[in-house]
PDB file of C-alpha atoms in Angstrom:
ATOM      1  CA  UNK A   1     267.877  25.895 -27.052  1.00 88.00           C
ATOM      2  CA  UNK A   2     265.128  23.411 -26.224  1.00 92.00           C
ATOM      3  CA  UNK A   3     261.880  22.724 -28.697  1.00 93.00           C
ATOM      4  CA  UNK A   4     259.050  21.034 -27.404  1.00 94.00           C
ATOM      5  CA  UNK A   5     255.994  20.033 -29.738  1.00 95.00           C
ATOM      6  CA  UNK A   6     252.800  21.535 -28.222  1.00 94.00           C
ATOM      7  CA  UNK A   7     250.456  20.288 -30.886  1.00 94.00           C
ATOM      8  CA  UNK A   8     250.816  18.251 -33.994  1.00 94.00           C
ATOM      9  CA  UNK A   9     248.158  17.660 -36.567  1.00 94.00           C
ATOM     10  CA  UNK A  10     248.262  16.095 -40.294  1.00 92.00           C
ATOM     11  CA  UNK A  11     248.515  19.860 -41.657  1.00 93.00           C
ATOM     12  CA  UNK A  12     249.594  22.038 -38.748  1.00 96.00           C
ATOM     13  CA  UNK A  13     252.119  22.129 -35.665  1.00 96.00           C
ATOM     14  CA  UNK A  14     252.700  24.232 -32.649  1.00 96.00           C
ATOM     15  CA  UNK A  15     256.038  24.395 -31.126  1.00 96.00           C
ATOM     16  CA  UNK A  16     257.397  25.883 -27.833  1.00 96.00           C
ATOM     17  CA  UNK A  17     261.064  27.083 -28.533  1.00 96.00           C
ATOM     18  CA  UNK A  18     263.029  27.918 -25.305  1.00 96.00           C
ATOM     19  CA  UNK A  19     266.456  29.747 -25.061  1.00 95.00           C
ATOM     20  CA  UNK A  20     266.298  31.284 -28.170  1.00 95.00           C
ATOM     21  CA  UNK A  21     266.132  34.676 -29.750  1.00 95.00           C
ATOM     22  CA  UNK A  22     263.598  36.366 -31.935  1.00 95.00           C
ATOM     23  CA  UNK A  23     266.448  36.806 -34.885  1.00 95.00           C
ATOM     24  CA  UNK A  24     266.576  32.623 -34.918  1.00 95.00           C
ATOM     25  CA  UNK A  25     262.875  32.162 -34.800  1.00 96.00           C
ATOM     26  CA  UNK A  26     262.407  34.759 -37.471  1.00 96.00           C
ATOM     27  CA  UNK A  27     264.932  33.005 -39.644  1.00 96.00           C
ATOM     28  CA  UNK A  28     262.971  29.723 -39.156  1.00 96.00           C
ATOM     29  CA  UNK A  29     259.703  31.554 -40.165  1.00 97.00           C
ATOM     30  CA  UNK A  30     261.338  33.000 -43.293  1.00 97.00           C
ATOM     31  CA  UNK A  31     263.009  29.786 -44.274  1.00 97.00           C
ATOM     32  CA  UNK A  32     259.482  27.800 -44.070  1.00 97.00           C
ATOM     33  CA  UNK A  33     257.798  30.268 -46.174  1.00 96.00           C
ATOM     34  CA  UNK A  34     260.467  30.684 -48.663  1.00 96.00           C
ATOM     35  CA  UNK A  35     263.060  27.961 -48.897  1.00 96.00           C
ATOM     36  CA  UNK A  36     261.309  24.767 -48.236  1.00 97.00           C
ATOM     37  CA  UNK A  37     261.048  23.032 -51.734  1.00 97.00           C
ATOM     38  CA  UNK A  38     257.594  21.380 -52.750  1.00 96.00           C
ATOM     39  CA  UNK A  39     256.282  19.905 -56.156  1.00 96.00           C
ATOM     40  CA  UNK A  40     253.499  22.120 -58.023  1.00 96.00           C
ATOM     41  CA  UNK A  41     252.478  22.026 -61.646  1.00 96.00           C
ATOM     42  CA  UNK A  42     254.328  24.350 -63.569  1.00 96.00           C
ATOM     43  CA  UNK A  43     253.719  23.619 -67.283  1.00 95.00           C
ATOM     44  CA  UNK A  44     250.098  22.473 -68.831  1.00 95.00           C
ATOM     45  CA  UNK A  45     249.494  21.265 -72.261  1.00 94.00           C
ATOM     46  CA  UNK A  46     245.912  21.577 -73.605  1.00 92.00           C
ATOM     47  CA  UNK A  47     244.728  19.432 -76.377  1.00 85.00           C
ATOM     48  CA  UNK A  48     242.003  21.294 -78.252  1.00 78.00           C
ATOM     49  CA  UNK A  49     239.884  20.086 -81.156  1.00 71.00           C
ATOM     50  CA  UNK A  50     237.118  17.704 -81.604  1.00 73.00           C
ATOM     51  CA  UNK A  51     236.940  14.350 -79.619  1.00 71.00           C
ATOM     52  CA  UNK A  52     235.029  11.415 -80.059  1.00 71.00           C
ATOM     53  CA  UNK A  53     234.231   9.264 -76.953  1.00 66.00           C
ATOM     54  CA  UNK A  54     231.446   6.562 -76.617  1.00 66.00           C
ATOM     55  CA  UNK A  55     229.802   7.472 -79.746  1.00 67.00           C
ATOM     56  CA  UNK A  56     229.115  11.141 -78.866  1.00 71.00           C
ATOM     57  CA  UNK A  57     231.242  14.151 -80.288  1.00 72.00           C
ATOM     58  CA  UNK A  58     232.797  16.612 -77.958  1.00 73.00           C
ATOM     59  CA  UNK A  59     234.708  19.806 -78.274  1.00 77.00           C
ATOM     60  CA  UNK A  60     238.134  20.138 -75.924  1.00 78.00           C
ATOM     61  CA  UNK A  61     236.891  23.506 -74.844  1.00 80.00           C
ATOM     62  CA  UNK A  62     235.704  24.708 -71.384  1.00 85.00           C
ATOM     63  CA  UNK A  63     233.805  28.024 -70.103  1.00 88.00           C
ATOM     64  CA  UNK A  64     237.162  29.358 -68.571  1.00 90.00           C
ATOM     65  CA  UNK A  65     240.232  30.748 -70.234  1.00 92.00           C
ATOM     66  CA  UNK A  66     243.076  27.844 -70.592  1.00 92.00           C
ATOM     67  CA  UNK A  67     245.288  30.415 -68.487  1.00 94.00           C
ATOM     68  CA  UNK A  68     242.638  30.388 -65.386  1.00 95.00           C
ATOM     69  CA  UNK A  69     242.490  26.495 -65.743  1.00 95.00           C
ATOM     70  CA  UNK A  70     246.305  26.317 -65.695  1.00 95.00           C
ATOM     71  CA  UNK A  71     246.911  28.763 -62.667  1.00 96.00           C
ATOM     72  CA  UNK A  72     244.163  26.819 -60.622  1.00 96.00           C
ATOM     73  CA  UNK A  73     245.974  23.477 -61.570  1.00 96.00           C
ATOM     74  CA  UNK A  74     249.315  25.078 -60.115  1.00 96.00           C
ATOM     75  CA  UNK A  75     247.808  26.004 -56.961  1.00 95.00           C
ATOM     76  CA  UNK A  76     246.937  22.242 -56.286  1.00 96.00           C
ATOM     77  CA  UNK A  77     248.844  20.609 -53.430  1.00 95.00           C
ATOM     78  CA  UNK A  78     250.961  18.076 -55.124  1.00 95.00           C
ATOM     79  CA  UNK A  79     252.380  15.168 -52.834  1.00 94.00           C
ATOM     80  CA  UNK A  80     256.058  15.834 -52.304  1.00 94.00           C
ATOM     81  CA  UNK A  81     258.482  13.263 -51.838  1.00 92.00           C
ATOM     82  CA  UNK A  82     262.025  15.306 -51.361  1.00 92.00           C
ATOM     83  CA  UNK A  83     264.176  12.095 -51.363  1.00 91.00           C
ATOM     84  CA  UNK A  84     262.808  11.155 -54.801  1.00 90.00           C
ATOM     85  CA  UNK A  85     263.296  14.334 -56.935  1.00 92.00           C
ATOM     86  CA  UNK A  86     265.816  16.922 -57.546  1.00 93.00           C
ATOM     87  CA  UNK A  87     265.434  20.515 -59.321  1.00 94.00           C
ATOM     88  CA  UNK A  88     264.825  20.726 -62.739  1.00 93.00           C
ATOM     89  CA  UNK A  89     267.963  22.849 -63.432  1.00 91.00           C
ATOM     90  CA  UNK A  90     270.353  20.416 -61.261  1.00 91.00           C
ATOM     91  CA  UNK A  91     268.942  17.131 -62.896  1.00 90.00           C
ATOM     92  CA  UNK A  92     271.113  15.048 -65.202  1.00 91.00           C
ATOM     93  CA  UNK A  93     268.464  15.717 -67.910  1.00 89.00           C
ATOM     94  CA  UNK A  94     269.544  18.965 -68.633  1.00 87.00           C
ATOM     95  CA  UNK A  95     265.938  20.426 -68.071  1.00 83.00           C
ATOM     96  CA  UNK A  96     264.130  18.133 -70.491  1.00 86.00           C
ATOM     97  CA  UNK A  97     262.288  16.407 -67.745  1.00 87.00           C
ATOM     98  CA  UNK A  98     262.648  13.200 -66.415  1.00 90.00           C
ATOM     99  CA  UNK A  99     261.076  10.794 -63.698  1.00 90.00           C
ATOM    100  CA  UNK A 100     264.090  12.190 -61.492  1.00 90.00           C
ATOM    101  CA  UNK A 101     262.893  15.777 -61.639  1.00 92.00           C
ATOM    102  CA  UNK A 102     259.229  15.765 -62.766  1.00 94.00           C
ATOM    103  CA  UNK A 103     255.902  14.213 -62.398  1.00 94.00           C
ATOM    104  CA  UNK A 104     253.379  14.151 -65.524  1.00 94.00           C
ATOM    105  CA  UNK A 105     249.596  14.270 -64.716  1.00 95.00           C
ATOM    106  CA  UNK A 106     246.872  14.042 -67.216  1.00 94.00           C
ATOM    107  CA  UNK A 107     243.113  14.917 -67.225  1.00 93.00           C
ATOM    108  CA  UNK A 108     240.774  13.402 -69.718  1.00 90.00           C
ATOM    109  CA  UNK A 109     237.006  14.362 -68.797  1.00 91.00           C
ATOM    110  CA  UNK A 110     233.974  14.714 -70.713  1.00 87.00           C
ATOM    111  CA  UNK A 111     230.938  16.783 -69.819  1.00 83.00           C
ATOM    112  CA  UNK A 112     228.406  17.522 -68.191  1.00 90.00           C
ATOM    113  CA  UNK A 113     230.461  17.328 -64.972  1.00 93.00           C
ATOM    114  CA  UNK A 114     232.591  19.262 -62.608  1.00 95.00           C
ATOM    115  CA  UNK A 115     236.299  18.624 -62.823  1.00 96.00           C
ATOM    116  CA  UNK A 116     238.037  18.000 -59.413  1.00 96.00           C
ATOM    117  CA  UNK A 117     241.437  17.832 -58.416  1.00 95.00           C
ATOM    118  CA  UNK A 118     240.942  13.913 -58.022  1.00 94.00           C
ATOM    119  CA  UNK A 119     240.566  13.677 -61.720  1.00 94.00           C
ATOM    120  CA  UNK A 120     244.292  14.691 -62.112  1.00 94.00           C
ATOM    121  CA  UNK A 121     245.988  11.053 -62.687  1.00 92.00           C
ATOM    122  CA  UNK A 122     249.643  10.466 -63.126  1.00 91.00           C
ATOM    123  CA  UNK A 123     250.343   9.424 -66.562  1.00 89.00           C
ATOM    124  CA  UNK A 124     250.880   5.542 -66.671  1.00 85.00           C
ATOM    125  CA  UNK A 125     254.420   4.243 -67.074  1.00 78.00           C
ATOM    126  CA  UNK A 126     255.876   7.680 -66.392  1.00 80.00           C
ATOM    127  CA  UNK A 127     257.407   6.874 -62.876  1.00 79.00           C
ATOM    128  CA  UNK A 128     259.353   3.691 -62.315  1.00 73.00           C
ATOM    129  CA  UNK A 129     258.007   0.841 -60.358  1.00 70.00           C
ATOM    130  CA  UNK A 130     254.492  -0.299 -59.283  1.00 68.00           C
ATOM    131  CA  UNK A 131     252.038   2.149 -61.167  1.00 70.00           C
ATOM    132  CA  UNK A 132     249.374   1.504 -58.919  1.00 76.00           C
ATOM    133  CA  UNK A 133     251.392   2.643 -55.891  1.00 76.00           C
ATOM    134  CA  UNK A 134     253.020   5.611 -57.919  1.00 76.00           C
ATOM    135  CA  UNK A 135     249.343   6.792 -58.649  1.00 79.00           C
ATOM    136  CA  UNK A 136     248.105   6.521 -55.101  1.00 82.00           C
ATOM    137  CA  UNK A 137     251.238   8.162 -53.659  1.00 86.00           C
ATOM    138  CA  UNK A 138     251.115  11.058 -56.132  1.00 91.00           C
ATOM    139  CA  UNK A 139     247.339  11.552 -56.007  1.00 91.00           C
ATOM    140  CA  UNK A 140     246.461  15.360 -54.872  1.00 92.00           C
ATOM    141  CA  UNK A 141     245.857  14.983 -51.113  1.00 85.00           C
ATOM    142  CA  UNK A 142     242.454  16.790 -51.310  1.00 90.00           C
ATOM    143  CA  UNK A 143     240.595  15.547 -54.041  1.00 90.00           C
ATOM    144  CA  UNK A 144     237.511  17.723 -53.840  1.00 94.00           C
ATOM    145  CA  UNK A 145     239.171  20.997 -55.441  1.00 95.00           C
ATOM    146  CA  UNK A 146     236.749  22.200 -58.186  1.00 96.00           C
ATOM    147  CA  UNK A 147     238.632  23.159 -61.320  1.00 95.00           C
ATOM    148  CA  UNK A 148     236.068  23.696 -63.838  1.00 95.00           C
ATOM    149  CA  UNK A 149     232.556  22.924 -64.603  1.00 95.00           C
ATOM    150  CA  UNK A 150     231.746  21.509 -68.182  1.00 92.00           C
ATOM    151  CA  UNK A 151     228.581  21.504 -69.931  1.00 89.00           C
ATOM    152  CA  UNK A 152     227.267  18.967 -72.401  1.00 87.00           C
ATOM    153  CA  UNK A 153     229.453  17.981 -75.205  1.00 85.00           C
ATOM    154  CA  UNK A 154     232.374  20.078 -73.626  1.00 88.00           C
ATOM    155  CA  UNK A 155     235.706  18.310 -72.722  1.00 87.00           C
ATOM    156  CA  UNK A 156     238.855  18.744 -71.001  1.00 91.00           C
ATOM    157  CA  UNK A 157     241.916  16.904 -72.328  1.00 91.00           C
ATOM    158  CA  UNK A 158     245.296  18.255 -70.781  1.00 93.00           C
ATOM    159  CA  UNK A 159     248.811  17.021 -69.712  1.00 94.00           C
ATOM    160  CA  UNK A 160     250.622  18.802 -66.943  1.00 96.00           C
ATOM    161  CA  UNK A 161     253.975  18.830 -65.525  1.00 95.00           C
ATOM    162  CA  UNK A 162     254.867  19.053 -61.984  1.00 96.00           C
ATOM    163  CA  UNK A 163     258.448  20.311 -60.810  1.00 96.00           C
ATOM    164  CA  UNK A 164     260.249  21.290 -57.558  1.00 96.00           C
ATOM    165  CA  UNK A 165     260.489  24.802 -56.516  1.00 96.00           C
ATOM    166  CA  UNK A 166     260.415  27.112 -53.688  1.00 96.00           C
ATOM    167  CA  UNK A 167     258.207  29.836 -52.419  1.00 95.00           C
ATOM    168  CA  UNK A 168     260.502  32.760 -53.445  1.00 94.00           C
ATOM    169  CA  UNK A 169     259.902  31.720 -56.971  1.00 94.00           C
ATOM    170  CA  UNK A 170     256.184  31.631 -56.772  1.00 95.00           C
ATOM    171  CA  UNK A 171     253.236  31.147 -54.145  1.00 94.00           C
ATOM    172  CA  UNK A 172     252.354  27.834 -55.672  1.00 96.00           C
ATOM    173  CA  UNK A 173     255.719  26.458 -54.438  1.00 96.00           C
ATOM    174  CA  UNK A 174     254.939  27.674 -50.690  1.00 96.00           C
ATOM    175  CA  UNK A 175     254.557  24.643 -48.819  1.00 95.00           C
ATOM    176  CA  UNK A 176     253.630  26.435 -45.545  1.00 96.00           C
ATOM    177  CA  UNK A 177     251.157  29.000 -44.597  1.00 95.00           C
ATOM    178  CA  UNK A 178     250.080  30.773 -41.480  1.00 94.00           C
ATOM    179  CA  UNK A 179     253.754  30.731 -39.974  1.00 96.00           C
ATOM    180  CA  UNK A 180     254.197  32.874 -37.047  1.00 95.00           C
ATOM    181  CA  UNK A 181     255.430  33.311 -33.550  1.00 96.00           C
ATOM    182  CA  UNK A 182     254.674  35.111 -30.306  1.00 95.00           C
ATOM    183  CA  UNK A 183     256.546  35.709 -26.907  1.00 96.00           C
ATOM    184  CA  UNK A 184     255.559  33.230 -24.401  1.00 95.00           C
ATOM    185  CA  UNK A 185     253.377  35.043 -21.887  1.00 95.00           C
ATOM    186  CA  UNK A 186     254.173  35.920 -18.444  1.00 94.00           C
ATOM    187  CA  UNK A 187     251.430  36.815 -16.222  1.00 93.00           C
ATOM    188  CA  UNK A 188     252.078  37.972 -12.619  1.00 93.00           C
ATOM    189  CA  UNK A 189     249.077  38.442 -10.042  1.00 91.00           C
ATOM    190  CA  UNK A 190     249.701  40.467  -6.729  1.00 90.00           C
ATOM    191  CA  UNK A 191     247.034  38.819  -4.559  1.00 87.00           C
ATOM    192  CA  UNK A 192     247.649  41.435  -1.942  1.00 86.00           C
ATOM    193  CA  UNK A 193     246.140  44.115  -4.538  1.00 89.00           C
ATOM    194  CA  UNK A 194     243.665  42.122  -5.966  1.00 86.00           C
ATOM    195  CA  UNK A 195     240.012  43.062  -4.583  1.00 86.00           C
ATOM    196  CA  UNK A 196     238.295  40.275  -6.800  1.00 84.00           C
ATOM    197  CA  UNK A 197     236.313  42.527  -9.029  1.00 88.00           C
ATOM    198  CA  UNK A 198     236.212  39.946 -11.698  1.00 86.00           C
ATOM    199  CA  UNK A 199     236.669  42.570 -14.417  1.00 89.00           C
ATOM    200  CA  UNK A 200     239.860  40.809 -15.743  1.00 91.00           C
ATOM    201  CA  UNK A 201     238.333  37.500 -16.029  1.00 91.00           C
ATOM    202  CA  UNK A 202     235.445  39.210 -18.176  1.00 91.00           C
ATOM    203  CA  UNK A 203     237.877  41.064 -20.409  1.00 92.00           C
ATOM    204  CA  UNK A 204     239.885  38.148 -21.355  1.00 91.00           C
ATOM    205  CA  UNK A 205     239.229  37.130 -24.999  1.00 93.00           C
ATOM    206  CA  UNK A 206     240.999  33.937 -24.608  1.00 92.00           C
ATOM    207  CA  UNK A 207     239.624  32.775 -21.054  1.00 91.00           C
ATOM    208  CA  UNK A 208     242.843  32.652 -19.364  1.00 92.00           C
ATOM    209  CA  UNK A 209     241.718  33.818 -16.070  1.00 92.00           C
ATOM    210  CA  UNK A 210     239.420  32.184 -13.618  1.00 91.00           C
ATOM    211  CA  UNK A 211     238.364  32.427 -10.010  1.00 88.00           C
ATOM    212  CA  UNK A 212     239.083  29.465  -7.863  1.00 85.00           C
ATOM    213  CA  UNK A 213     236.905  30.427  -4.805  1.00 83.00           C
ATOM    214  CA  UNK A 214     238.051  33.728  -4.238  1.00 82.00           C
ATOM    215  CA  UNK A 215     241.444  33.518  -5.641  1.00 87.00           C
ATOM    216  CA  UNK A 216     242.243  34.439  -8.984  1.00 89.00           C
ATOM    217  CA  UNK A 217     244.287  31.669 -11.095  1.00 89.00           C
ATOM    218  CA  UNK A 218     245.642  31.206 -14.564  1.00 91.00           C
ATOM    219  CA  UNK A 219     243.752  28.399 -16.278  1.00 89.00           C
ATOM    220  CA  UNK A 220     245.703  28.281 -19.685  1.00 89.00           C
ATOM    221  CA  UNK A 221     248.753  30.649 -19.752  1.00 92.00           C
ATOM    222  CA  UNK A 222     249.764  29.417 -23.311  1.00 91.00           C
ATOM    223  CA  UNK A 223     246.692  30.734 -24.821  1.00 91.00           C
ATOM    224  CA  UNK A 224     247.240  34.267 -23.764  1.00 92.00           C
ATOM    225  CA  UNK A 225     247.852  36.641 -26.773  1.00 92.00           C
ATOM    226  CA  UNK A 226     249.515  39.490 -24.867  1.00 93.00           C
ATOM    227  CA  UNK A 227     246.359  41.621 -25.398  1.00 93.00           C
ATOM    228  CA  UNK A 228     246.848  43.277 -22.036  1.00 92.00           C
ATOM    229  CA  UNK A 229     243.067  43.546 -21.737  1.00 93.00           C
ATOM    230  CA  UNK A 230     243.035  41.943 -18.123  1.00 93.00           C
ATOM    231  CA  UNK A 231     245.830  44.318 -17.156  1.00 91.00           C
ATOM    232  CA  UNK A 232     244.242  47.482 -18.598  1.00 92.00           C
ATOM    233  CA  UNK A 233     240.816  47.024 -16.630  1.00 92.00           C
ATOM    234  CA  UNK A 234     242.650  46.145 -13.473  1.00 90.00           C
ATOM    235  CA  UNK A 235     242.302  49.446 -11.689  1.00 87.00           C
ATOM    236  CA  UNK A 236     244.031  48.069  -8.672  1.00 88.00           C
ATOM    237  CA  UNK A 237     247.341  47.258 -10.869  1.00 88.00           C
ATOM    238  CA  UNK A 238     247.276  43.567  -9.449  1.00 89.00           C
ATOM    239  CA  UNK A 239     248.085  42.007 -12.969  1.00 92.00           C
ATOM    240  CA  UNK A 240     251.032  42.589 -14.837  1.00 93.00           C
ATOM    241  CA  UNK A 241     251.362  40.900 -18.286  1.00 94.00           C
ATOM    242  CA  UNK A 242     254.372  40.734 -20.591  1.00 94.00           C
ATOM    243  CA  UNK A 243     256.084  38.383 -23.097  1.00 94.00           C
ATOM    244  CA  UNK A 244     259.551  36.341 -22.474  1.00 94.00           C
ATOM    245  CA  UNK A 245     261.867  37.439 -25.159  1.00 92.00           C
ATOM    246  CA  UNK A 246     263.738  34.208 -24.754  1.00 94.00           C
ATOM    247  CA  UNK A 247     260.559  31.811 -25.155  1.00 95.00           C
ATOM    248  CA  UNK A 248     258.332  31.421 -28.287  1.00 97.00           C
ATOM    249  CA  UNK A 249     255.025  29.787 -29.321  1.00 96.00           C
ATOM    250  CA  UNK A 250     255.540  29.087 -33.084  1.00 97.00           C
ATOM    251  CA  UNK A 251     252.920  27.741 -35.362  1.00 96.00           C
ATOM    252  CA  UNK A 252     252.458  27.081 -39.064  1.00 97.00           C
ATOM    253  CA  UNK A 253     250.321  25.016 -41.348  1.00 97.00           C
ATOM    254  CA  UNK A 254     250.932  23.201 -44.509  1.00 96.00           C
ATOM    255  CA  UNK A 255     249.147  22.890 -47.755  1.00 93.00           C
ATOM    256  CA  UNK A 256     249.186  19.144 -47.481  1.00 92.00           C
ATOM    257  CA  UNK A 257     252.151  18.511 -49.882  1.00 94.00           C
ATOM    258  CA  UNK A 258     254.503  18.068 -46.975  1.00 95.00           C
ATOM    259  CA  UNK A 259     253.618  16.785 -43.338  1.00 95.00           C
ATOM    260  CA  UNK A 260     254.577  19.539 -40.807  1.00 96.00           C
ATOM    261  CA  UNK A 261     257.349  17.342 -39.435  1.00 96.00           C
ATOM    262  CA  UNK A 262     258.946  17.054 -42.965  1.00 96.00           C
ATOM    263  CA  UNK A 263     258.344  20.802 -43.639  1.00 96.00           C
ATOM    264  CA  UNK A 264     260.121  21.450 -40.175  1.00 96.00           C
ATOM    265  CA  UNK A 265     262.928  19.021 -40.596  1.00 96.00           C
ATOM    266  CA  UNK A 266     263.633  20.468 -44.019  1.00 96.00           C
ATOM    267  CA  UNK A 267     263.756  24.125 -43.064  1.00 96.00           C
ATOM    268  CA  UNK A 268     266.092  23.344 -40.161  1.00 95.00           C
ATOM    269  CA  UNK A 269     268.719  21.294 -42.660  1.00 96.00           C
ATOM    270  CA  UNK A 270     268.372  24.500 -44.929  1.00 96.00           C
ATOM    271  CA  UNK A 271     269.319  26.805 -42.108  1.00 94.00           C
ATOM    272  CA  UNK A 272     272.131  24.800 -40.984  1.00 94.00           C
ATOM    273  CA  UNK A 273     273.535  24.626 -44.609  1.00 94.00           C
ATOM    274  CA  UNK A 274     273.031  28.317 -45.076  1.00 93.00           C
ATOM    275  CA  UNK A 275     275.079  28.990 -41.859  1.00 91.00           C
ATOM    276  CA  UNK A 276     277.684  26.700 -42.852  1.00 92.00           C
ATOM    277  CA  UNK A 277     277.979  28.380 -46.081  1.00 91.00           C
ATOM    278  CA  UNK A 278     278.229  31.872 -44.734  1.00 90.00           C
ATOM    279  CA  UNK A 279     280.732  30.545 -42.423  1.00 89.00           C
ATOM    280  CA  UNK A 280     282.837  29.240 -45.092  1.00 90.00           C
ATOM    281  CA  UNK A 281     282.709  32.629 -47.022  1.00 90.00           C
ATOM    282  CA  UNK A 282     283.687  34.465 -43.993  1.00 90.00           C
ATOM    283  CA  UNK A 283     286.834  32.523 -43.621  1.00 89.00           C
ATOM    284  CA  UNK A 284     287.839  33.579 -47.266  1.00 86.00           C
ATOM    285  CA  UNK A 285     287.661  37.184 -46.393  1.00 83.00           C
TER     286      UNK A 285
END
């Protein structure tokens, strides 16, 4: 099997996978969606009651129900360092929550203002080492996600705990999205049958085909989505389009909690471990 990176951005990746099967590629798709762990906020503690700040009295309430705010916090892309943390149920703290399995955040904002994801700060002294470095490292990557709008004399004071989880448990632990693949396109042009009518060029939604002089050519075959519009409008039958079931264009995005490279490496590692585990169980039968 060969894997080539066609495109890699900060939050997305496209691969060309060759000499493979639909079964393997679909396993990779499912693993990226369901089994790659990431950090997400699991518990939120709201501190209610009056607050005095800079000589003014505030009430620790907001226009939204606490459950809605907690849900919005849970969906934030928390930066994930898989080498630094373990699952809570596998941690030596027996589920109590410690710096080896959890990150503690806090928000302390008074209105009038809009509370954004950038207002979520790591609790000082929670993580070992340099506080400023830890705060910068685990700051929400997209700081402009609105959480709630506070009016005058309203305040929001909360503590939130982030833990590792997987997409099979809840969507908030799904590190990737838009995970999909398609067969690598094969386009064959019979120049003897082609009459140069140009209908195929106009019908292609991806502008894959073009004329160079009087000769029909393929500009960018990897953009072909196998819709067969060109084949369907060609009355002379000069074009044939099909997918190669041993080559795949595979793409996915991340929410920012993991880089595409880290998500892919983790998925492949998990797949290898599952296959080894399956092999060991087969031997015991």
